[in-house]
Amino acid sequence: MQNKLWMLVLCMCVSITWAQKGILTGTVYVENETVPGAEVYVKGESLKGTTTDINGNFRLEGLAYGKQTIHFSFVGTTSKTEIVEITKNTIPLKIYLKYDTSLDEVVISVPGSKLQKDLVVNVEKKKISEINEASSTTLAESITNINGVSQNSTGSSIGKPVIRGLTSNRVVTFAQGTRLENQQWGGEHGLGVSSNGIKSVEVIKGPASLLYGSDAIGGVLYFVDEDFTKKQLEGVVESGYFTNARSTQNRVGVKLGFGDFKINTFLGYNLAGDYKLPNDSPFNGDRVFNTRFSERSAKISLGLVKETFTSKLTYSYLNNFFGIPVPTEGNPAFTNSFDVDLVSPIFDDQEQNFVLPFQDVSQHILTSENNFKIKESDVQLTLGYSVNDRQEFNEVRSTPDLYLYLEVLNYNLKVSDIIKTDHIDITVGAQGLFQDSENRGTVFLIPDGRSTENGVFGLFNFKANEHLRFQSGLRFDSKRIEADGVVIDEFTSFDDFDETYNTLNYSVGAKYDINHLTFRFNIASGYRAPNVSELLSNGEHGGTGRIEVGDQTLDSESATQFDFAVNYKKNGLSITLNPFYNKISDYIFIAPTSERRIVDTGELPVFEYRQEDATLFGGEFNLNYVPSFMPKLTLQTGAALTYGNDSNEDPLPFIPPVNFNTKISYDVNAGKQLKLNSVYVQQQNFLEQNRIADEELKNEDYHLIDVGLSASYKDFKFGLVVKNLFDQEYTDHLSRLKTTFEDFAVPNPGRDIVFNLKYNF
């Protein structure tokens, strides 16, 4: 009887003890997307753990009441530890993990999509969410957060990428797996890519003609689309507001999965007014007149994903209205008024918001991306068709003056591992581009014309051992340019033109790993045939306020770059030093003359295309540090230096100044339902640019500070950013508004407070 009584007491004690056990539930996110397979366990108790389900949810049972240390981890991310108070009704957790920037990621832009650590060529990959944490107004502005990348800007709307001092046709852009052509030769012709539906960008600095075709003597921007979902449904709704220009940014994305069949859909709408100057600017208005812009974008992708092949069909549409701030009769340089209708329906005629002069630019891109195997070889075949519809209105709103219509067909074929052993792999490929340009306006800057490009290449990789790799390659290209002669009026005429340009390019490189150091050394050649604008321009370019005159005798540019990179990684510290030397023969540039010509709109200065040898050299320095004693803290700093000289040792025009960029962020992760996720401060320093070409203005040094924070409540995420915190007056050296007006340089925007709200589902 006594034994039975003791057994009863023991059972009651066990029951009471079990009753004091709690349950912890929650969801794990990576870059704001739920992830299956994340590990969750009680620190110090390896047997008490679980993994997240397909929706990113987890459940831990049998936890003792009181404080428990819970560990969260997922492949490719920085793990996180949380101290959680376990009670009878513990609030569900939302855990946000970040990708570890020190880890190597798969690079899509190279054959075979290799890991960064295995590449001989130095490729820098950045997530759009990472470089746009400061909430840039355009994608072109966002990528300037990558060391060595700048932009030629026209106000806050139009941006042309600059890589190590080279821009326009010298920088090749890939989007949707295909080469993008949007008449980028124009000084005020922007990037032409929306950030909507873009996951990341990969940057190759310097000649990359071997894999990406002619023109890529300055570098490559390769934009990677958002992935398909592994779930049935997920999406995002996001809205932002910029106080400076009273800008609104809105986008929605929906991803659907039906087994192997996938659908991605993205829509976006942005509208901005004239931007506001710093408060102490000495002008008769506080806004730069006609720097307003709008953007409408849409993208839909249909995919079939199988184990042995994938196929993806994508259509994207981008429409931009850009106000052009030029000294036109009746338009002031500055204004105190704000007359942009920010609440007009998205599909209303946007002309109501714009005054002359302005641009209406539409871009349509249709691509088919296919990946499959032939025996042991991986085959990538991309076919593309695009239309660039560019209209510039200078005199009347109903009829465009300059109207350029460009159709482009292209193909890109790569066969990787056509021969593959433990030490050798060979890739071969072919690329082609067919362009047809037509004038549909009343003003002719270039004649109607066509161009045809075809190229073949081979790439050889040799792995000597685990530490040493070599790479070499050859490429042959042929480009034919044709134009139709025509007489427009007494001011403008064009001759017939038909010329073919052939070239052979090479690339040689090596990579060596030892302990925590990686050394890369590459020598690459590149060439760029003169474009139609440089050869045949002969007329008014309204967006630039000048007459442009081409030269049919121009030769092809040819470049040879020496690129060296050393990287050190250990214990959360990553340091990269990347010097370069780029020698360009027959460098083509546009320069002012003493001539002025009378046209319908008045007397304009004449600029003409010239060429001579040039040299560019410099480098980048990057440091990323996450201290082990303070893992929530991240320090990132970098510097970029570019010098450019012509054959007479005189400075090349529009070379970015020496600049430094430092960012300190802290993963706060404080709060329960309403959480403060992270805070950061960023400082950018630009030194004086006094190495200037003729007719170019020197630039004073300036310093900018941005601050920001992110917070969340359930499935909502909030962002607050203050750009140019101290309302610093400055003018970017590469801003076209620096030289638009004769008597003064127009400053860049003043302080801008940005609010952002995002909902993930």
Coordinates of C-alpha atoms in Angstrom, one line a residue, residues 169-699:
N169 CA 28.6 51.9 -75.4
R170 CA 31.7 50.8 -73.6
V171 CA 29.6 49.3 -70.7
V172 CA 27.5 46.4 -71.8
T173 CA 24.3 45.7 -69.9
F174 CA 22.6 42.3 -69.7
A175 CA 19.0 41.9 -68.5
Q176 CA 16.7 38.9 -68.8
G177 CA 19.8 36.9 -70.0
T178 CA 20.2 39.1 -73.1
R179 CA 22.2 42.0 -74.2
L180 CA 20.3 45.3 -73.8
E181 CA 20.5 47.9 -76.6
N182 CA 18.6 51.2 -75.9
Q183 CA 20.6 53.8 -77.9
Q184 CA 22.9 54.2 -75.0
W185 CA 25.3 56.4 -77.1
G186 CA 23.2 59.5 -76.1
G187 CA 24.5 61.7 -73.3
E188 CA 21.0 61.8 -71.6
H189 CA 20.0 58.2 -72.5
G190 CA 19.7 56.3 -69.3
L191 CA 20.3 52.8 -68.1
G192 CA 16.9 51.6 -69.3
V193 CA 16.4 48.9 -66.7
S194 CA 13.9 48.9 -63.8
S195 CA 14.7 47.4 -60.4
N196 CA 11.3 45.7 -60.4
G197 CA 11.7 41.9 -60.5
I198 CA 15.6 42.2 -60.3
K199 CA 17.3 40.1 -57.5
S200 CA 21.0 41.0 -58.0
V201 CA 23.6 42.5 -60.2
E202 CA 27.0 41.1 -61.2
V203 CA 29.7 43.5 -62.2
I204 CA 32.8 42.8 -64.3
K205 CA 35.2 45.7 -64.4
G206 CA 37.4 46.2 -67.5
P207 CA 37.4 44.4 -70.9
A208 CA 34.9 41.5 -71.0
S209 CA 34.5 41.1 -74.8
L210 CA 35.4 37.4 -74.6
L211 CA 32.1 36.4 -73.1
Y212 CA 29.9 39.4 -73.7
G213 CA 30.7 40.6 -77.2
S214 CA 32.1 43.7 -78.8
D215 CA 31.8 47.0 -77.0
A216 CA 32.4 45.6 -73.5
I217 CA 35.8 47.2 -73.1
G218 CA 34.7 49.1 -70.0
G219 CA 32.9 46.3 -68.2
V220 CA 29.6 44.5 -67.9
L221 CA 26.5 44.9 -65.7
Y222 CA 24.6 41.6 -65.6
F223 CA 21.2 41.9 -63.9
V224 CA 19.7 38.6 -62.5
D225 CA 16.0 38.2 -62.3
E226 CA 14.1 37.1 -59.2
D227 CA 13.9 33.4 -58.6
F228 CA 10.8 31.3 -59.1
T229 CA 9.1 30.3 -55.8
K230 CA 9.3 26.8 -54.3
K231 CA 5.9 27.4 -52.7
Q232 CA 2.4 27.7 -54.2
L233 CA 2.1 31.4 -53.5
E234 CA 4.3 34.2 -52.2
G235 CA 4.5 37.9 -52.9
V236 CA 5.3 41.4 -51.8
V237 CA 3.6 44.8 -51.8
E238 CA 5.8 47.8 -51.3
S239 CA 5.4 51.6 -51.2
G240 CA 7.9 54.4 -50.6
Y241 CA 7.7 58.2 -50.2
F242 CA 10.7 60.6 -50.8
T243 CA 10.1 64.0 -49.2
N244 CA 12.6 66.0 -51.3
A245 CA 10.9 65.6 -54.7
R246 CA 7.7 64.3 -53.1
S247 CA 8.3 61.1 -55.0
T248 CA 6.3 57.9 -54.7
Q249 CA 7.6 54.4 -55.4
N250 CA 5.1 51.5 -55.6
R251 CA 5.5 47.9 -56.6
V252 CA 3.8 44.6 -56.3
G253 CA 5.1 41.1 -57.0
V254 CA 3.3 37.8 -57.0
K255 CA 5.0 34.4 -57.5
L256 CA 2.9 31.3 -58.2
G257 CA 4.0 27.7 -58.3
F258 CA 2.0 24.8 -59.9
G259 CA 4.5 21.9 -59.5
D260 CA 7.0 22.3 -62.3
F261 CA 5.2 25.3 -63.8
K262 CA 6.0 28.7 -62.4
I263 CA 4.7 32.3 -62.9
N264 CA 6.4 35.5 -61.7
T265 CA 4.5 38.8 -62.1
F266 CA 5.8 42.3 -61.1
L267 CA 4.2 45.7 -61.5
G268 CA 5.7 49.1 -60.6
Y269 CA 4.8 52.8 -60.7
N270 CA 7.0 55.7 -59.7
L271 CA 6.4 59.5 -59.9
A272 CA 8.6 62.3 -58.8
G273 CA 8.5 66.1 -58.9
D274 CA 11.2 68.7 -59.4
Y275 CA 13.9 68.0 -56.7
K276 CA 14.6 70.5 -53.9
L277 CA 18.0 72.1 -53.4
P278 CA 19.8 72.4 -50.1
N279 CA 18.4 75.3 -48.0
D280 CA 21.5 77.5 -48.2
S281 CA 21.7 77.4 -52.0
P282 CA 22.1 80.9 -53.4
F283 CA 19.5 80.8 -56.2
N284 CA 16.2 82.4 -56.8
G285 CA 14.2 79.2 -56.3
D286 CA 14.4 76.2 -54.1
R287 CA 13.7 73.5 -56.8
V288 CA 15.5 72.6 -60.1
F289 CA 12.9 73.2 -62.8
N290 CA 11.8 70.2 -64.9
T291 CA 13.8 67.5 -63.1
R292 CA 10.5 65.6 -62.7
F293 CA 10.0 62.0 -64.0
S294 CA 7.7 59.0 -64.0
E295 CA 8.2 55.3 -64.4
R296 CA 5.8 52.5 -65.2
S297 CA 7.0 48.9 -65.3
A298 CA 5.7 45.4 -65.8
K299 CA 7.3 42.0 -66.0
I300 CA 5.9 38.5 -66.3
S301 CA 7.9 35.3 -66.5
L302 CA 6.6 31.8 -67.3
G303 CA 8.8 28.9 -66.4
L304 CA 9.1 25.2 -66.7
V305 CA 11.6 23.7 -64.2
K306 CA 12.6 20.1 -64.6
E307 CA 15.6 18.2 -63.3
T308 CA 17.2 17.9 -66.8
F309 CA 16.1 21.2 -68.3
T310 CA 14.6 24.6 -67.5
S311 CA 12.8 27.0 -69.9
K312 CA 11.8 30.6 -69.1
L313 CA 9.8 33.1 -71.2
T314 CA 9.9 36.7 -70.0
Y315 CA 8.3 39.9 -71.2
S316 CA 9.0 43.2 -69.6
Y317 CA 7.8 46.7 -70.3
L318 CA 9.3 50.0 -69.1
N319 CA 8.0 53.5 -69.8
N320 CA 9.7 56.6 -68.6
F321 CA 8.8 60.3 -68.9
F322 CA 11.9 62.5 -68.2
G323 CA 11.8 66.3 -67.8
I324 CA 14.9 67.8 -69.4
P325 CA 16.3 70.8 -67.4
V326 CA 17.9 72.8 -70.3
P327 CA 18.1 76.6 -70.8
T328 CA 15.0 76.9 -73.0
E329 CA 13.2 80.2 -73.7
G330 CA 10.3 80.6 -71.2
N331 CA 11.6 78.0 -68.7
P332 CA 13.4 79.1 -65.5
A333 CA 16.4 77.3 -64.1
F334 CA 14.8 77.2 -60.7
T335 CA 11.3 77.4 -59.3
N336 CA 9.5 77.7 -56.0
S337 CA 6.3 76.0 -57.3
F338 CA 5.4 72.3 -57.3
D339 CA 3.0 71.5 -60.0
V340 CA 3.2 67.7 -60.4
D341 CA 0.0 65.8 -59.8
L342 CA 1.0 62.9 -57.6
V343 CA -2.4 61.4 -57.3
S344 CA -3.2 61.1 -61.0
P345 CA -4.3 57.6 -62.1
I346 CA -1.4 55.4 -63.1
F347 CA -2.6 55.0 -66.7
D348 CA -3.5 58.6 -67.3
D349 CA -1.6 60.5 -70.0
Q350 CA 1.6 61.5 -68.2
E351 CA 2.2 64.5 -70.5
Q352 CA 0.0 66.6 -68.1
N353 CA 2.8 66.5 -65.6
F354 CA 5.6 67.6 -67.9
V355 CA 6.7 70.8 -69.6
L356 CA 8.9 71.1 -72.7
P357 CA 11.4 69.8 -73.2
F358 CA 10.8 66.2 -72.1
Q359 CA 11.4 62.6 -73.2
D360 CA 8.9 59.7 -73.5
V361 CA 10.9 56.5 -73.7
S362 CA 9.4 53.0 -73.9
Q363 CA 11.3 49.7 -73.8
H364 CA 9.8 46.2 -74.6
I365 CA 11.9 43.1 -74.1
L366 CA 10.9 39.5 -74.9
T367 CA 13.3 36.7 -74.1
S368 CA 13.4 33.0 -74.1
E369 CA 16.0 31.5 -71.7
N370 CA 16.7 27.7 -72.0
N371 CA 19.1 25.4 -70.1
F372 CA 19.5 21.8 -70.9
K373 CA 22.1 19.0 -71.3
I374 CA 23.5 17.3 -74.3
K375 CA 25.3 14.2 -72.9
E376 CA 27.6 15.7 -70.2
S377 CA 27.6 19.3 -71.6
D378 CA 25.4 22.1 -70.2
V379 CA 23.8 24.2 -72.9
Q380 CA 22.4 27.7 -72.5
L381 CA 20.4 29.2 -75.3
T382 CA 18.9 32.7 -75.0
L383 CA 16.9 34.4 -77.7
G384 CA 15.8 38.0 -77.4
Y385 CA 13.7 40.6 -79.2
S386 CA 13.5 44.2 -78.0
V387 CA 12.0 47.6 -79.1
N388 CA 13.3 50.9 -77.9
D389 CA 10.9 53.8 -78.6
R390 CA 12.5 57.1 -77.8
Q391 CA 10.7 60.4 -78.4
E392 CA 12.0 63.8 -77.5
F393 CA 9.6 66.8 -77.4
N394 CA 11.3 70.2 -77.6
E395 CA 8.9 72.6 -79.4
V396 CA 5.4 71.2 -79.3
R397 CA 3.8 68.6 -77.1
S398 CA 1.8 66.8 -79.8
T399 CA 4.7 65.9 -82.1
P400 CA 8.1 64.6 -81.2
D401 CA 11.1 66.4 -82.7
L402 CA 13.6 63.6 -82.3
Y403 CA 12.0 60.2 -82.6
L404 CA 14.3 57.2 -82.7
Y405 CA 12.8 53.7 -83.1
L406 CA 15.2 50.8 -82.6
E407 CA 14.4 47.0 -83.1
V408 CA 16.9 44.4 -81.9
L409 CA 17.1 40.7 -82.4
N410 CA 19.8 38.7 -80.6
Y411 CA 21.0 35.2 -79.7
N412 CA 23.4 33.9 -77.1
L413 CA 24.6 30.3 -77.1
K414 CA 27.0 28.8 -74.6
V415 CA 28.0 25.1 -74.3
S416 CA 29.9 24.5 -71.0
D417 CA 31.9 21.4 -70.2
I418 CA 32.1 20.3 -73.8
I419 CA 35.3 18.7 -72.6
K420 CA 35.6 18.1 -68.9
T421 CA 38.0 16.2 -66.7
D422 CA 39.3 16.7 -63.1
H423 CA 41.7 19.3 -64.4
I424 CA 40.2 20.7 -67.7
D425 CA 36.9 22.1 -68.9
I426 CA 36.2 23.9 -72.1
T427 CA 33.3 26.2 -73.0
V428 CA 32.4 27.4 -76.5
G429 CA 29.8 29.8 -77.7
A430 CA 28.3 32.1 -80.3
Q431 CA 26.5 35.4 -80.1
G432 CA 24.7 37.6 -82.5
L433 CA 23.0 41.0 -82.6
F434 CA 20.9 42.5 -85.3
Q435 CA 19.8 46.2 -85.0
D436 CA 17.4 48.3 -87.2
S437 CA 17.2 52.0 -86.4
E438 CA 14.6 54.3 -87.9
N439 CA 13.9 58.0 -87.6
R440 CA 10.2 58.9 -87.1
G441 CA 10.5 62.5 -86.0
T442 CA 11.0 65.9 -87.6
V443 CA 14.6 66.3 -86.4
F444 CA 17.4 64.0 -87.6
L445 CA 20.5 63.4 -85.5
I446 CA 21.6 60.1 -87.1
P447 CA 20.4 58.5 -90.3
D448 CA 18.3 55.4 -90.7
G449 CA 20.6 52.4 -90.4
R450 CA 21.3 48.8 -89.6
S451 CA 24.0 46.9 -87.9
T452 CA 24.9 43.2 -87.7
E453 CA 27.2 41.6 -85.2
N454 CA 28.3 37.9 -84.9
G455 CA 31.0 36.4 -82.7
V456 CA 32.3 33.0 -81.7
F457 CA 34.5 32.2 -78.7
G458 CA 36.3 29.4 -76.8
L459 CA 37.2 29.4 -73.1
F460 CA 39.7 27.0 -71.6
N461 CA 40.0 26.4 -67.8
F462 CA 42.8 24.4 -66.3
K463 CA 42.9 23.3 -62.6
A464 CA 46.6 22.5 -61.8
N465 CA 45.7 21.6 -58.2
E466 CA 43.5 22.8 -55.4
H467 CA 45.3 26.0 -55.1
L468 CA 46.2 27.0 -58.7
R469 CA 43.9 27.6 -61.7
F470 CA 44.4 29.1 -65.2
Q471 CA 42.0 30.4 -67.7
S472 CA 42.5 31.5 -71.3
G473 CA 40.2 32.3 -74.3
L474 CA 39.9 33.6 -77.8
R475 CA 37.1 35.4 -79.6
F476 CA 36.5 36.5 -83.2
D477 CA 33.9 39.2 -84.0
S478 CA 32.6 40.8 -87.1
K479 CA 30.4 43.9 -87.1
R480 CA 28.8 45.6 -90.2
I481 CA 27.3 49.1 -90.0
E482 CA 25.0 50.4 -92.8
A483 CA 23.3 53.8 -93.1
D484 CA 21.1 55.4 -95.8
G485 CA 22.2 58.7 -97.2
V486 CA 19.6 61.5 -97.2
V487 CA 19.3 65.3 -97.4
I488 CA 17.0 66.7 -94.7
D489 CA 17.4 70.5 -95.1
E490 CA 20.1 73.1 -95.5
F491 CA 21.5 72.3 -92.1
T492 CA 21.3 68.5 -92.1
S493 CA 22.4 65.8 -94.5
F494 CA 23.9 62.3 -94.4
D495 CA 26.0 60.2 -96.8
D496 CA 25.6 56.5 -97.6
F497 CA 27.7 54.4 -95.3
D498 CA 28.7 50.7 -95.3
E499 CA 31.6 49.4 -93.3
T500 CA 32.6 46.1 -91.7
Y501 CA 34.9 45.8 -88.6
N502 CA 36.6 42.5 -87.7
T503 CA 38.7 41.8 -84.6
L504 CA 40.3 39.0 -82.6
N505 CA 40.4 39.3 -78.8
Y506 CA 42.1 37.2 -76.1
S507 CA 42.0 36.7 -72.3
V508 CA 44.6 35.1 -70.0
G509 CA 44.4 34.8 -66.3
A510 CA 45.4 32.8 -63.2
K511 CA 44.2 32.4 -59.6
Y512 CA 46.2 31.2 -56.7
D513 CA 45.0 30.3 -53.1
I514 CA 47.3 30.1 -50.1
N515 CA 46.1 30.0 -46.6
H516 CA 43.6 32.9 -46.3
L517 CA 44.8 34.7 -49.4
T518 CA 43.5 34.6 -53.0
F519 CA 45.5 36.2 -55.8
R520 CA 44.0 36.9 -59.2
F521 CA 45.8 38.2 -62.3
N522 CA 44.2 38.8 -65.7
I523 CA 45.2 40.3 -69.0
A524 CA 42.3 40.9 -71.4
S525 CA 41.8 42.7 -74.7
G526 CA 38.7 44.3 -76.0
Y527 CA 37.5 46.3 -79.0
R528 CA 34.6 48.6 -79.8
A529 CA 33.6 49.6 -83.3
P530 CA 32.5 53.2 -83.5
N531 CA 28.7 53.5 -83.2
V532 CA 26.3 55.2 -85.6
S533 CA 26.2 58.4 -83.6
E534 CA 30.0 58.7 -83.5
L535 CA 30.3 58.0 -87.2
L536 CA 27.3 59.8 -88.7
S537 CA 25.8 62.4 -86.3
N538 CA 25.1 65.7 -88.0
G539 CA 22.3 67.7 -86.3
E540 CA 20.7 69.1 -83.2
H541 CA 20.5 66.9 -80.1
G542 CA 17.8 68.6 -78.2
G543 CA 18.3 66.8 -74.9
T544 CA 21.9 68.1 -74.7
G545 CA 21.4 71.6 -76.2
R546 CA 24.1 71.2 -78.8
I547 CA 24.9 70.2 -82.4
E548 CA 26.8 66.9 -82.7
V549 CA 28.9 66.0 -85.7
G550 CA 30.4 62.6 -86.4
D551 CA 33.4 61.4 -88.3
Q552 CA 33.2 58.5 -90.8
T553 CA 36.9 58.0 -90.7
L554 CA 37.0 56.9 -87.0
D555 CA 38.8 53.6 -86.3
S556 CA 37.7 50.9 -83.8
E557 CA 38.8 51.4 -80.2
S558 CA 41.1 48.6 -78.9
A559 CA 41.9 48.1 -75.3
T560 CA 44.3 45.9 -73.2
Q561 CA 43.8 45.8 -69.4
F562 CA 46.0 44.4 -66.7
D563 CA 43.9 43.5 -63.6
F564 CA 45.3 42.3 -60.3
A565 CA 43.3 41.4 -57.2
V566 CA 44.3 40.1 -53.8
N567 CA 41.7 39.0 -51.2
Y568 CA 42.2 38.1 -47.6
K569 CA 39.5 36.3 -45.6
K570 CA 39.6 35.2 -42.0
N571 CA 37.5 35.3 -38.9
G572 CA 34.8 37.6 -40.2
L573 CA 37.3 39.9 -42.0
S574 CA 37.5 40.3 -45.7
I575 CA 39.9 42.7 -47.5
T576 CA 40.3 43.1 -51.2
L577 CA 42.7 45.3 -53.2
N578 CA 42.1 45.5 -56.9
P579 CA 44.5 47.7 -59.0
F580 CA 44.2 48.0 -62.8
Y581 CA 45.8 49.5 -65.9
N582 CA 43.8 49.9 -69.1
K583 CA 45.5 51.1 -72.3
I584 CA 43.0 52.1 -75.1
S585 CA 44.1 52.9 -78.6
D586 CA 42.0 55.3 -80.7
Y587 CA 39.8 56.3 -77.8
I588 CA 36.7 58.1 -79.1
F589 CA 35.3 61.2 -77.3
I590 CA 33.1 64.2 -78.1
A591 CA 34.6 67.6 -77.6
P592 CA 33.5 71.2 -78.1
T593 CA 34.6 73.3 -81.0
S594 CA 34.7 77.1 -81.4
E595 CA 31.9 76.9 -84.0
R596 CA 28.3 77.7 -83.4
R597 CA 25.5 76.9 -85.8
I598 CA 22.1 78.5 -86.3
V599 CA 19.2 76.0 -86.4
D600 CA 15.4 76.4 -85.9
T601 CA 15.7 76.6 -82.1
G602 CA 18.4 79.2 -82.2
E603 CA 22.2 79.3 -82.2
L604 CA 23.8 76.2 -80.6
P605 CA 27.5 75.2 -80.0
V606 CA 29.0 72.5 -82.2
F607 CA 30.6 69.4 -80.7
E608 CA 32.5 66.9 -82.8
Y609 CA 33.7 63.3 -82.2
R610 CA 37.5 62.8 -82.1
Q611 CA 39.9 60.1 -81.1
E612 CA 43.4 59.6 -79.7
D613 CA 45.1 57.1 -77.5
A614 CA 44.2 57.0 -73.8
T615 CA 45.3 55.4 -70.6
L616 CA 43.2 54.7 -67.5
F617 CA 44.6 53.3 -64.3
G618 CA 43.7 53.1 -60.6
G619 CA 41.9 50.6 -58.4
E620 CA 39.5 49.7 -55.6
F621 CA 39.9 48.8 -52.0
N622 CA 37.2 47.0 -50.0
L623 CA 37.0 45.9 -46.4
N624 CA 34.2 44.0 -44.7
Y625 CA 34.4 43.1 -41.0
V626 CA 32.0 41.3 -38.6
P627 CA 33.8 41.1 -35.2
S628 CA 33.4 37.8 -33.4
F629 CA 33.0 39.6 -30.1
M630 CA 30.1 41.7 -31.5
P631 CA 28.5 39.6 -34.3
K632 CA 25.6 42.0 -34.7
L633 CA 27.9 44.8 -35.9
T634 CA 29.1 45.0 -39.6
L635 CA 31.7 47.5 -40.9
Q636 CA 32.0 48.0 -44.6
T637 CA 34.4 50.5 -46.1
G638 CA 35.9 51.0 -49.6
A639 CA 37.8 53.4 -51.8
A640 CA 37.9 53.9 -55.6
L641 CA 40.5 55.8 -57.6
T642 CA 40.6 56.3 -61.4
Y643 CA 43.0 58.4 -63.4
G644 CA 42.6 59.0 -67.1
N645 CA 45.1 60.6 -69.5
D646 CA 45.3 61.1 -73.3
S647 CA 48.4 60.5 -75.4
N648 CA 49.7 64.0 -74.4
E649 CA 49.3 63.2 -70.7
D650 CA 46.4 65.6 -70.5
P651 CA 43.4 64.5 -68.3
L652 CA 40.5 62.7 -70.0
P653 CA 37.1 64.4 -69.4
F654 CA 34.5 63.2 -66.9
I655 CA 36.6 61.0 -64.8
P656 CA 35.1 60.3 -61.3
P657 CA 37.0 61.8 -58.4
V658 CA 38.7 59.7 -55.7
N659 CA 36.0 58.6 -53.3
F660 CA 35.5 56.7 -50.0
N661 CA 32.4 54.9 -48.8
T662 CA 32.0 53.7 -45.2
K663 CA 28.9 52.0 -43.7
I664 CA 28.4 50.8 -40.2
S665 CA 25.3 48.7 -39.4
Y666 CA 24.0 47.0 -36.3
D667 CA 21.5 44.2 -36.1
V668 CA 19.5 45.4 -33.1
N669 CA 16.6 42.8 -33.3
A670 CA 14.9 44.4 -30.2
G671 CA 11.2 44.0 -29.3
K672 CA 8.6 41.4 -29.6
Q673 CA 5.7 42.1 -31.9
L674 CA 7.0 45.5 -32.9
K675 CA 10.7 45.0 -33.5
L676 CA 13.6 47.3 -34.3
N677 CA 15.6 45.2 -36.7
S678 CA 18.6 47.2 -37.7
V679 CA 20.2 50.7 -37.8
Y680 CA 23.0 52.0 -40.0
V681 CA 25.0 55.1 -40.7
Q682 CA 26.8 55.7 -44.1
Q683 CA 29.4 58.3 -45.0
Q684 CA 30.6 59.1 -48.5
N685 CA 33.6 61.3 -49.1
F686 CA 34.5 62.7 -52.6
L687 CA 37.8 64.4 -53.0
E688 CA 38.3 67.5 -55.2
Q689 CA 38.6 66.8 -58.9
N690 CA 41.0 69.2 -60.4
R691 CA 42.4 67.0 -63.1
I692 CA 40.0 68.2 -65.8
A693 CA 39.9 68.5 -69.6
D694 CA 39.4 71.6 -71.7
E695 CA 36.0 73.2 -71.2
E696 CA 35.4 71.0 -68.1
L697 CA 34.8 72.5 -64.7
K698 CA 36.7 71.4 -61.6
N699 CA 34.8 70.0 -58.7

